[in-house]
PDB file of C-alpha atoms and ligand atoms in Angstrom:
ATOM      1  CA  SER A   1      95.708 103.035 134.375  1.00 43.00           C
ATOM      2  CA  LYS A   2      92.454 105.627 133.458  1.00 45.00           C
ATOM      3  CA  PRO A   3      90.549 103.358 130.841  1.00 44.00           C
ATOM      4  CA  VAL A   4      90.072 100.620 133.423  1.00 40.00           C
ATOM      5  CA  GLN A   5      89.257 103.290 136.228  1.00 40.00           C
ATOM      6  CA  LEU A   6      86.586 104.715 134.004  1.00 40.00           C
ATOM      7  CA  SER A   7      85.149 101.603 132.762  1.00 40.00           C
ATOM      8  CA  VAL A   8      84.800  99.970 136.920  1.00 40.00           C
ATOM      9  CA  HIS A   9      82.076 103.097 137.039  1.00 42.00           C
ATOM     10  CA  LEU A  10      80.107 102.657 134.324  1.00 45.00           C
ATOM     11  CA  HIS A  11      79.915  98.810 133.548  1.00 45.00           C
ATOM     12  CA  PRO A  12      80.605  97.289 137.659  1.00 46.00           C
ATOM     13  CA  TYR A  13      79.364  93.776 135.569  1.00 47.00           C
ATOM     14  CA  GLY A  14      82.769  91.822 135.554  1.00 48.00           C
ATOM     15  CA  GLU A  15      85.713  91.684 134.223  1.00 49.00           C
ATOM     16  CA  GLY A  16      85.254  90.176 130.698  1.00 49.00           C
ATOM     17  CA  ARG A  17      83.309  93.452 130.369  1.00 52.00           C
ATOM     18  CA  ASN A  18      85.597  96.566 132.066  1.00 52.00           C
ATOM     19  CA  LEU A  19      88.375  94.650 129.768  1.00 55.00           C
ATOM     20  CA  LEU A  20      86.271  95.374 126.399  1.00 56.00           C
ATOM     21  CA  LEU A  21      85.105  98.974 127.591  1.00 58.00           C
ATOM     22  CA  SER A  22      88.766  99.542 128.455  1.00 60.00           C
ATOM     23  CA  ARG A  23      90.763  98.584 125.475  1.00 63.00           C
ATOM     24  CA  ASP A  24      87.545 100.706 123.130  1.00 69.00           C
ATOM     25  CA  ILE A  25      88.712 103.968 125.028  1.00 75.00           C
ATOM     26  CA  THR A  26      92.530 103.043 124.892  1.00 84.00           C
ATOM     27  CA  ALA A  27      91.411 102.705 120.417  1.00 86.00           C
ATOM     28  CA  LEU A  28      89.245 105.974 120.850  1.00 88.00           C
ATOM     29  CA  GLU A  29      91.739 107.729 122.876  1.00 90.00           C
ATOM     30  CA  GLN A  30      94.793 106.327 120.078  1.00 90.00           C
ATOM     31  CA  ALA A  31      92.355 107.658 117.229  1.00 90.00           C
ATOM     32  CA  GLU A  32      91.787 111.462 118.821  1.00 91.00           C
ATOM     33  CA  ALA A  33      95.985 111.224 119.179  1.00 90.00           C
ATOM     34  CA  MET A  34      96.168 110.675 115.518  1.00 89.00           C
ATOM     35  CA  ARG A  35      93.960 113.227 114.614  1.00 90.00           C
ATOM     36  CA  ARG A  36      95.406 115.957 116.678  1.00 92.00           C
ATOM     37  CA  ASP A  37      98.363 114.910 115.177  1.00 92.00           C
ATOM     38  CA  PHE A  38      97.734 115.303 111.824  1.00 92.00           C
ATOM     39  CA  VAL A  39      96.137 118.897 112.273  1.00 93.00           C
ATOM     40  CA  ALA A  40      99.918 119.876 113.433  1.00 94.00           C
ATOM     41  CA  ASN A  41     101.183 118.330 110.858  1.00 94.00           C
ATOM     42  CA  VAL A  42      98.794 119.877 108.456  1.00 95.00           C
ATOM     43  CA  SER A  43      99.131 123.576 110.093  1.00 95.00           C
ATOM     44  CA  HIS A  44     102.905 123.227 109.831  1.00 93.00           C
ATOM     45  CA  GLU A  45     102.999 122.303 105.946  1.00 93.00           C
ATOM     46  CA  ILE A  46     101.029 124.977 105.600  1.00 94.00           C
ATOM     47  CA  ARG A  47     102.341 127.867 108.087  1.00 94.00           C
ATOM     48  CA  THR A  48     105.902 127.453 106.504  1.00 91.00           C
ATOM     49  CA  PRO A  49     105.212 128.290 102.449  1.00 92.00           C
ATOM     50  CA  LEU A  50     103.601 130.817 103.708  1.00 94.00           C
ATOM     51  CA  THR A  51     105.626 132.393 106.003  1.00 95.00           C
ATOM     52  CA  VAL A  52     108.079 132.505 103.461  1.00 93.00           C
ATOM     53  CA  LEU A  53     105.554 133.851 100.883  1.00 95.00           C
ATOM     54  CA  ALA A  54     105.029 136.494 103.946  1.00 96.00           C
ATOM     55  CA  GLY A  55     108.599 137.156 103.662  1.00 95.00           C
ATOM     56  CA  PHE A  56     109.035 138.184 100.225  1.00 95.00           C
ATOM     57  CA  VAL A  57     105.979 140.473 100.114  1.00 95.00           C
ATOM     58  CA  GLU A  58     107.326 142.486 102.562  1.00 95.00           C
ATOM     59  CA  THR A  59     110.722 142.213 101.340  1.00 94.00           C
ATOM     60  CA  LEU A  60     109.179 143.761  97.514  1.00 94.00           C
ATOM     61  CA  GLN A  61     106.959 146.830  99.588  1.00 94.00           C
ATOM     62  CA  THR A  62     110.259 147.768 102.038  1.00 95.00           C
ATOM     63  CA  LEU A  63     113.095 147.727  99.131  1.00 92.00           C
ATOM     64  CA  PRO A  64     113.852 149.701  96.326  1.00 92.00           C
ATOM     65  CA  LEU A  65     114.351 146.246  93.373  1.00 92.00           C
ATOM     66  CA  ASP A  66     114.996 146.456  89.827  1.00 94.00           C
ATOM     67  CA  GLU A  67     112.701 144.767  87.734  1.00 94.00           C
ATOM     68  CA  THR A  68     114.636 141.847  87.549  1.00 95.00           C
ATOM     69  CA  GLU A  69     115.092 141.285  91.318  1.00 94.00           C
ATOM     70  CA  GLN A  70     111.137 141.838  91.643  1.00 94.00           C
ATOM     71  CA  GLY A  71     111.180 138.664  89.025  1.00 95.00           C
ATOM     72  CA  LYS A  72     113.172 136.713  91.346  1.00 94.00           C
ATOM     73  CA  TYR A  73     111.541 137.903  93.874  1.00 94.00           C
ATOM     74  CA  LEU A  74     108.134 136.639  92.040  1.00 95.00           C
ATOM     75  CA  GLY A  75     109.139 133.549  90.582  1.00 95.00           C
ATOM     76  CA  LEU A  76     110.158 132.432  94.226  1.00 93.00           C
ATOM     77  CA  MET A  77     106.614 133.223  95.475  1.00 95.00           C
ATOM     78  CA  SER A  78     104.673 131.349  93.086  1.00 95.00           C
ATOM     79  CA  GLN A  79     106.925 128.073  94.149  1.00 92.00           C
ATOM     80  CA  GLN A  80     105.283 129.027  97.471  1.00 94.00           C
ATOM     81  CA  ALA A  81     101.966 128.976  96.132  1.00 95.00           C
ATOM     82  CA  THR A  82     102.661 126.163  93.863  1.00 93.00           C
ATOM     83  CA  ARG A  83     103.409 124.404  97.370  1.00 93.00           C
ATOM     84  CA  MET A  84     100.227 125.005  99.345  1.00 95.00           C
ATOM     85  CA  GLN A  85      98.317 123.906  96.144  1.00 95.00           C
ATOM     86  CA  SER A  86      99.596 121.023  95.863  1.00 95.00           C
ATOM     87  CA  LEU A  87      99.103 119.974  99.393  1.00 96.00           C
ATOM     88  CA  VAL A  88      95.663 121.278  99.485  1.00 96.00           C
ATOM     89  CA  ASP A  89      95.253 118.614  96.364  1.00 96.00           C
ATOM     90  CA  ASP A  90      97.014 116.102  97.946  1.00 97.00           C
ATOM     91  CA  LEU A  91      94.640 116.558 100.906  1.00 97.00           C
ATOM     92  CA  LEU A  92      91.593 116.431  99.396  1.00 96.00           C
ATOM     93  CA  THR A  93      92.081 113.204  97.696  1.00 97.00           C
ATOM     94  CA  LEU A  94      93.056 111.560 100.461  1.00 96.00           C
ATOM     95  CA  SER A  95      89.799 112.916 102.495  1.00 95.00           C
ATOM     96  CA  ARG A  96      87.769 111.735  99.084  1.00 95.00           C
ATOM     97  CA  LEU A  97      89.197 108.119  99.698  1.00 96.00           C
ATOM     98  CA  GLU A  98      88.491 107.810 103.153  1.00 93.00           C
ATOM     99  CA  GLY A  99      84.826 109.384 102.707  1.00 91.00           C
ATOM    100  CA  SER A 100      83.818 107.742 100.005  1.00 92.00           C
ATOM    101  CA  PRO A 101      82.527 103.984  99.190  1.00 93.00           C
ATOM    102  CA  ALA A 102      85.287 101.578  97.476  1.00 93.00           C
ATOM    103  CA  PRO A 103      84.808 101.793  93.696  1.00 92.00           C
ATOM    104  CA  SER A 104      82.484  98.811  92.435  1.00 84.00           C
ATOM    105  CA  GLY A 105      83.811  96.432  90.125  1.00 81.00           C
ATOM    106  CA  ALA A 106      81.440  97.502  87.313  1.00 83.00           C
ATOM    107  CA  ASP A 107      83.914  99.968  85.434  1.00 93.00           C
ATOM    108  CA  LEU A 108      86.788  98.731  83.630  1.00 95.00           C
ATOM    109  CA  VAL A 109      90.363 100.717  83.692  1.00 97.00           C
ATOM    110  CA  ASP A 110      92.242 100.084  80.134  1.00 97.00           C
ATOM    111  CA  MET A 111      96.025 100.335  81.486  1.00 97.00           C
ATOM    112  CA  VAL A 112      97.229 100.307  78.523  1.00 96.00           C
ATOM    113  CA  GLN A 113      95.954 104.017  77.633  1.00 97.00           C
ATOM    114  CA  LEU A 114      96.243 105.133  81.249  1.00 98.00           C
ATOM    115  CA  LEU A 115     100.163 104.172  80.687  1.00 98.00           C
ATOM    116  CA  GLN A 116     100.280 105.870  77.767  1.00 97.00           C
ATOM    117  CA  GLN A 117      98.543 109.375  79.437  1.00 98.00           C
ATOM    118  CA  CYS A 118     101.669 108.609  82.506  1.00 98.00           C
ATOM    119  CA  LYS A 119     103.546 108.377  79.716  1.00 98.00           C
ATOM    120  CA  GLN A 120     103.683 112.037  78.100  1.00 98.00           C
ATOM    121  CA  GLU A 121     102.997 113.338  81.748  1.00 98.00           C
ATOM    122  CA  ALA A 122     106.346 111.863  83.188  1.00 98.00           C
ATOM    123  CA  HIS A 123     108.206 112.931  80.230  1.00 98.00           C
ATOM    124  CA  ASN A 124     106.858 116.920  80.884  1.00 97.00           C
ATOM    125  CA  LEU A 125     107.551 116.565  84.910  1.00 96.00           C
ATOM    126  CA  SER A 126     110.754 115.616  84.308  1.00 97.00           C
ATOM    127  CA  VAL A 127     111.126 118.620  81.512  1.00 97.00           C
ATOM    128  CA  LEU A 128     109.914 120.836  84.196  1.00 93.00           C
ATOM    129  CA  LEU A 129     111.723 119.511  87.179  1.00 93.00           C
ATOM    130  CA  TRP A 130     115.195 118.623  85.690  1.00 95.00           C
ATOM    131  CA  GLY A 131     115.726 120.846  82.000  1.00 95.00           C
ATOM    132  CA  ARG A 132     115.440 117.640  80.528  1.00 95.00           C
ATOM    133  CA  ALA A 133     113.685 114.146  79.534  1.00 95.00           C
ATOM    134  CA  GLN A 134     115.007 111.381  81.361  1.00 96.00           C
ATOM    135  CA  ASP A 135     115.086 107.876  80.232  1.00 97.00           C
ATOM    136  CA  ILE A 136     111.924 106.508  81.285  1.00 98.00           C
ATOM    137  CA  GLN A 137     111.086 103.430  79.798  1.00 98.00           C
ATOM    138  CA  PHE A 138     107.818 102.495  79.660  1.00 98.00           C
ATOM    139  CA  THR A 139     106.464  98.512  78.781  1.00 97.00           C
ATOM    140  CA  VAL A 140     103.088  97.143  78.758  1.00 96.00           C
ATOM    141  CA  ALA A 141     103.909  93.756  77.880  1.00 93.00           C
ATOM    142  CA  ASP A 142     100.028  92.678  78.551  1.00 91.00           C
ATOM    143  CA  ALA A 143      96.734  94.071  77.303  1.00 92.00           C
ATOM    144  CA  VAL A 144      95.243  93.343  81.117  1.00 95.00           C
ATOM    145  CA  ALA A 145      92.503  95.915  82.414  1.00 96.00           C
ATOM    146  CA  VAL A 146      91.269  96.742  85.560  1.00 97.00           C
ATOM    147  CA  THR A 147      88.016  96.692  87.291  1.00 96.00           C
ATOM    148  CA  GLY A 148      88.018 100.393  89.581  1.00 96.00           C
ATOM    149  CA  SER A 149      88.638 103.628  89.546  1.00 97.00           C
ATOM    150  CA  ALA A 150      90.796 105.366  86.314  1.00 97.00           C
ATOM    151  CA  THR A 151      90.920 108.270  88.405  1.00 96.00           C
ATOM    152  CA  GLU A 152      92.272 106.619  91.642  1.00 97.00           C
ATOM    153  CA  ILE A 153      94.426 104.132  89.658  1.00 98.00           C
ATOM    154  CA  HIS A 154      95.881 107.393  87.462  1.00 98.00           C
ATOM    155  CA  SER A 155      96.482 109.209  90.543  1.00 98.00           C
ATOM    156  CA  ALA A 156      97.899 106.111  92.243  1.00 98.00           C
ATOM    157  CA  VAL A 157     100.231 104.998  89.523  1.00 98.00           C
ATOM    158  CA  PHE A 158     101.451 108.733  88.536  1.00 98.00           C
ATOM    159  CA  ASN A 159     102.535 109.306  92.196  1.00 98.00           C
ATOM    160  CA  LEU A 160     104.898 106.046  91.847  1.00 98.00           C
ATOM    161  CA  ILE A 161     106.145 107.624  88.311  1.00 98.00           C
ATOM    162  CA  GLY A 162     106.631 111.054  89.671  1.00 97.00           C
ATOM    163  CA  ASN A 163     108.454 109.735  93.138  1.00 97.00           C
ATOM    164  CA  ALA A 164     111.029 108.067  90.307  1.00 98.00           C
ATOM    165  CA  ILE A 165     111.154 111.422  88.817  1.00 97.00           C
ATOM    166  CA  ARG A 166     111.794 113.373  91.239  1.00 96.00           C
ATOM    167  CA  TYR A 167     114.180 111.026  93.112  1.00 96.00           C
ATOM    168  CA  THR A 168     115.963 109.475  90.356  1.00 96.00           C
ATOM    169  CA  PRO A 169     119.048 111.933  88.900  1.00 95.00           C
ATOM    170  CA  ALA A 170     118.480 113.200  85.847  1.00 95.00           C
ATOM    171  CA  ASP A 171     120.787 111.345  84.124  1.00 96.00           C
ATOM    172  CA  LYS A 172     119.389 108.085  85.754  1.00 97.00           C
ATOM    173  CA  SER A 173     116.903 105.510  84.270  1.00 97.00           C
ATOM    174  CA  ILE A 174     113.689 104.471  85.105  1.00 98.00           C
ATOM    175  CA  VAL A 175     111.544 101.333  83.969  1.00 98.00           C
ATOM    176  CA  VAL A 176     107.682 100.986  84.105  1.00 98.00           C
ATOM    177  CA  GLN A 177     105.788  97.744  83.382  1.00 98.00           C
ATOM    178  CA  TRP A 178     102.828  96.691  83.093  1.00 98.00           C
ATOM    179  CA  HIS A 179     102.575  92.533  83.226  1.00 96.00           C
ATOM    180  CA  LYS A 180     100.929  89.289  84.006  1.00 96.00           C
ATOM    181  CA  THR A 181     102.907  87.441  86.572  1.00 94.00           C
ATOM    182  CA  GLY A 182     102.820  83.397  86.884  1.00 89.00           C
ATOM    183  CA  ASP A 183     100.217  83.240  89.098  1.00 91.00           C
ATOM    184  CA  GLY A 184      97.216  85.117  87.107  1.00 92.00           C
ATOM    185  CA  GLU A 185      97.936  88.472  89.008  1.00 97.00           C
ATOM    186  CA  ALA A 186      98.816  91.396  87.425  1.00 97.00           C
ATOM    187  CA  GLU A 187     101.719  93.895  88.370  1.00 97.00           C
ATOM    188  CA  LEU A 188     102.907  97.329  87.695  1.00 98.00           C
ATOM    189  CA  SER A 189     106.116  98.360  88.840  1.00 98.00           C
ATOM    190  CA  VAL A 190     108.065 101.505  89.025  1.00 98.00           C
ATOM    191  CA  GLN A 191     111.904 100.529  89.362  1.00 98.00           C
ATOM    192  CA  ASP A 192     114.105 103.940  89.548  1.00 98.00           C
ATOM    193  CA  THR A 193     118.199 103.936  89.989  1.00 98.00           C
ATOM    194  CA  GLY A 194     118.049 106.827  92.910  1.00 97.00           C
ATOM    195  CA  PRO A 195     119.305 106.661  95.754  1.00 96.00           C
ATOM    196  CA  GLY A 196     116.939 104.739  97.546  1.00 97.00           C
ATOM    197  CA  ILE A 197     115.957 103.877 101.070  1.00 97.00           C
ATOM    198  CA  ALA A 198     117.537 102.217 104.098  1.00 96.00           C
ATOM    199  CA  PRO A 199     115.514  99.011 105.652  1.00 96.00           C
ATOM    200  CA  GLU A 200     114.216 100.985 108.473  1.00 96.00           C
ATOM    201  CA  HIS A 201     112.434 103.176 106.846  1.00 97.00           C
ATOM    202  CA  LEU A 202     110.215 101.094 105.047  1.00 97.00           C
ATOM    203  CA  PRO A 203     107.669 100.201 107.028  1.00 95.00           C
ATOM    204  CA  ARG A 204     106.675 103.890 107.626  1.00 96.00           C
ATOM    205  CA  LEU A 205     106.678 105.098 104.340  1.00 96.00           C
ATOM    206  CA  THR A 206     103.209 105.244 103.864  1.00 97.00           C
ATOM    207  CA  GLU A 207     102.031 107.161 106.888  1.00 95.00           C
ATOM    208  CA  ARG A 208     101.404 110.579 105.786  1.00 95.00           C
ATOM    209  CA  PHE A 209     103.839 113.302 105.897  1.00 95.00           C
ATOM    210  CA  TYR A 210     106.239 110.537 106.485  1.00 95.00           C
ATOM    211  CA  ARG A 211     109.786 111.398 104.733  1.00 94.00           C
ATOM    212  CA  VAL A 212     113.391 109.771 104.829  1.00 94.00           C
ATOM    213  CA  ASP A 213     114.694 113.044 103.902  1.00 89.00           C
ATOM    214  CA  ARG A 214     112.466 116.414 104.363  1.00 85.00           C
ATOM    215  CA  SER A 215     114.145 119.084 102.610  1.00 83.00           C
ATOM    216  CA  ARG A 216     115.346 116.760  99.309  1.00 82.00           C
ATOM    217  CA  SER A 217     111.411 115.763  99.154  1.00 83.00           C
ATOM    218  CA  ARG A 218     110.224 119.734  99.521  1.00 81.00           C
ATOM    219  CA  ASP A 219     112.755 121.013  96.962  1.00 81.00           C
ATOM    220  CA  THR A 220     111.256 118.886  94.555  1.00 83.00           C
ATOM    221  CA  GLY A 221     107.796 120.002  95.212  1.00 84.00           C
ATOM    222  CA  GLY A 222     106.587 116.854  97.962  1.00 91.00           C
ATOM    223  CA  THR A 223     103.795 117.114  99.219  1.00 95.00           C
ATOM    224  CA  GLY A 224     104.600 114.238 101.804  1.00 95.00           C
ATOM    225  CA  LEU A 225     100.798 112.888 101.534  1.00 97.00           C
ATOM    226  CA  GLY A 226     102.020 110.967  97.650  1.00 98.00           C
ATOM    227  CA  LEU A 227     102.494 106.786  99.151  1.00 98.00           C
ATOM    228  CA  ALA A 228      99.648 107.598 101.663  1.00 97.00           C
ATOM    229  CA  ILE A 229      97.439 107.962  98.796  1.00 98.00           C
ATOM    230  CA  VAL A 230      99.151 105.222  96.535  1.00 98.00           C
ATOM    231  CA  LYS A 231      98.316 102.759  99.812  1.00 98.00           C
ATOM    232  CA  HIS A 232      94.609 103.739 100.177  1.00 97.00           C
ATOM    233  CA  VAL A 233      94.135 103.348  96.361  1.00 98.00           C
ATOM    234  CA  ALA A 234      95.364  99.724  96.598  1.00 98.00           C
ATOM    235  CA  GLN A 235      93.478  99.349  99.277  1.00 97.00           C
ATOM    236  CA  ARG A 236      90.288 100.060  97.522  1.00 97.00           C
ATOM    237  CA  HIS A 237      91.203  98.281  94.756  1.00 97.00           C
ATOM    238  CA  GLY A 238      92.158  95.161  97.270  1.00 95.00           C
ATOM    239  CA  ALA A 239      95.623  95.519  95.363  1.00 97.00           C
ATOM    240  CA  GLU A 240      99.070  94.870  96.991  1.00 97.00           C
ATOM    241  CA  LEU A 241     101.923  97.465  97.254  1.00 98.00           C
ATOM    242  CA  LEU A 242     105.030  96.130  97.706  1.00 98.00           C
ATOM    243  CA  ILE A 243     108.399  98.111  98.413  1.00 98.00           C
ATOM    244  CA  GLU A 244     111.875  97.354  97.709  1.00 97.00           C
ATOM    245  CA  SER A 245     114.872  98.855  97.944  1.00 97.00           C
ATOM    246  CA  VAL A 246     118.790  98.791  97.692  1.00 97.00           C
ATOM    247  CA  PRO A 247     120.537 101.804  99.717  1.00 97.00           C
ATOM    248  CA  GLY A 248     122.775 103.924  96.961  1.00 96.00           C
ATOM    249  CA  ARG A 249     120.828 101.394  93.398  1.00 97.00           C
ATOM    250  CA  GLY A 250     117.193 102.174  93.809  1.00 97.00           C
ATOM    251  CA  SER A 251     113.582 101.788  94.551  1.00 98.00           C
ATOM    252  CA  THR A 252     111.412  99.123  92.943  1.00 98.00           C
ATOM    253  CA  PHE A 253     107.420  99.625  93.821  1.00 98.00           C
ATOM    254  CA  ARG A 254     104.845  97.462  92.877  1.00 98.00           C
ATOM    255  CA  LEU A 255     101.019  97.403  92.894  1.00 98.00           C
ATOM    256  CA  ARG A 256     100.169  93.752  92.447  1.00 98.00           C
ATOM    257  CA  PHE A 257      96.074  93.193  91.359  1.00 97.00           C
ATOM    258  CA  LYS A 258      94.336  90.200  92.637  1.00 96.00           C
ATOM    259  CA  ALA A 259      93.442  87.772  89.332  1.00 95.00           C
ATOM    260  CA  ALA A 260      89.226  88.855  90.098  1.00 94.00           C
ATOM    261  CA  ARG A 261      90.585  92.137  89.181  1.00 94.00           C
ATOM    262  CA  LEU A 262      91.384  91.830  85.781  1.00 95.00           C
ATOM    263  CA  ARG A 263      89.972  91.542  82.753  1.00 92.00           C
ATOM    264  CA  MET A 264      91.481  90.578  79.484  1.00 84.00           C
ATOM    265  CA  HIS A 265      90.925  92.325  76.460  1.00 69.00           C
TER     266      HIS A 265
HETATM  267  P1  LIG B   1     106.882 112.994  99.118  1.00 57.98           P
HETATM  268  O1  LIG B   1     105.737 113.799  98.554  1.00 57.98           O
HETATM  269  O2  LIG B   1     107.570 113.476 100.196  1.00 57.98           O
HETATM  270  O3  LIG B   1     107.587 112.135  98.073  1.00 57.98           O
HETATM  271  P2  LIG B   1     105.863 110.319  99.232  1.00 57.98           P
HETATM  272  O4  LIG B   1     104.755 109.648 100.516  1.00 57.98           O
HETATM  273  O5  LIG B   1     105.556 110.455  98.125  1.00 57.98           O
HETATM  274  O6  LIG B   1     105.898 111.882 100.029  1.00 57.98           O
HETATM  275  O7  LIG B   1     107.218 109.451  99.734  1.00 57.98           O
HETATM  276  C1  LIG B   1     107.635 109.456 100.737  1.00 57.98           C
HETATM  277  C2  LIG B   1     109.229 109.314 101.167  1.00 57.98           C
HETATM  278  O8  LIG B   1     109.436 108.143 100.930  1.00 57.98           O
HETATM  279  C3  LIG B   1     109.387 110.509 100.741  1.00 57.98           C
HETATM  280  O9  LIG B   1     110.126 111.729 101.314  1.00 57.98           O
HETATM  281  C4  LIG B   1     110.955 109.708 100.188  1.00 57.98           C
HETATM  282  O10 LIG B   1     111.781 109.665 101.620  1.00 57.98           O
HETATM  283  C5  LIG B   1     110.634 108.753 100.078  1.00 57.98           C
HETATM  284  N1  LIG B   1     110.394 108.309  98.618  1.00 57.98           N
HETATM  285  C6  LIG B   1     109.511 108.017  98.347  1.00 57.98           C
HETATM  286  N2  LIG B   1     109.786 107.018  96.695  1.00 57.98           N
HETATM  287  C7  LIG B   1     110.673 107.280  97.005  1.00 57.98           C
HETATM  288  C8  LIG B   1     112.196 106.827  95.088  1.00 57.98           C
HETATM  289  N3  LIG B   1     111.329 106.571  94.380  1.00 57.98           N
HETATM  290  N4  LIG B   1     113.410 106.619  96.287  1.00 57.98           N
HETATM  291  C9  LIG B   1     114.087 108.031  97.210  1.00 57.98           C
HETATM  292  N5  LIG B   1     112.878 107.506  98.407  1.00 57.98           N
HETATM  293  C10 LIG B   1     111.386 107.400  97.974  1.00 57.98           C
END
C-alpha cells in the first residue's frame, strides 16, 4: 500500500523500520481524515440554521405581513440564532477541554452545592422546554467532594441532566443521585424514563455529532456535542462514563469517580 512504499524510499534500513513508519503515516492519515470530517460536520451544522434564518429574513422583506405574523417569524428566527449560539458555545468548551492541561487535584468541588445549583437549573430548563416542571428527584446520599474543576464537572453533570430532560416526556420522571459505592468510589447517576437507546448505538454515543435521532435532538436544542464534552471531562478527572439503557424503558448515565479523587467533608 502507499504508506509502505513511501517508507521504503525514505528509510531503506530494513523491515522493522519500514513497518514502524508505515504505521505512523496511517495514524497521521487517520487524524487528518477525522479533522476533515469534523470541519465538514461543523460547517453543515452551522449552514442549516443559517439557511433557515436567511429564508425568514427574505420572507419578512418580501411578504406584506401583519404584526402577528411578523412576530411569529421573528420568534422562529430567534430559535435558529439560539441554536447557532449553543453550537458555538459547545465547540468552544470542547476546544478548551482539548487544549488545556487536565485540572490539578488541588481544588475541591463541593458536589452538594453543585447539585443544588443543577436542581434549580433543571427546573428552569424543564419549564422552558415543556412548559411545566418535570418530576426530577435529586438525592445526595453522601457529602463527598471531588478534586478537580467545578466548571468542568458542572458542565458534564448538567449535560447529562439536560439530556434526561430533553429526551424524557414531560409527564415522566427523572432521578439524579450522588452516592458512595461499596468499593470506596463515588457515583453521579442520572436515570430517566425516556425512550432509551438501542444497544448498537451505545458505543458511538460519545462521538461528536453522533445522534440516534437527528430531528429529535435538534428540536430540543441539542448540538450533538454534549456527550463528547461529558467524556472529555470524565477522562480529565480519571472518571468513567457508564451508560445503560433499555429501549422503551429509559437510560441511566453514570459518572464514576475513583477513591483517590474523593474527599469527605
Ligand atoms: P444531543 O445534543 O444530540 O443530545 P449528545 O452528545 O448529548 O447530543 O447525545 C448524543 C445522542 O445520544 C443524542 O442525539 C440522543 O440520540 C442520544 N441520547 C443522549 N442522551 C439520551 C437520553 N437520556 N435518552 C435517550 N437518548 C439519549
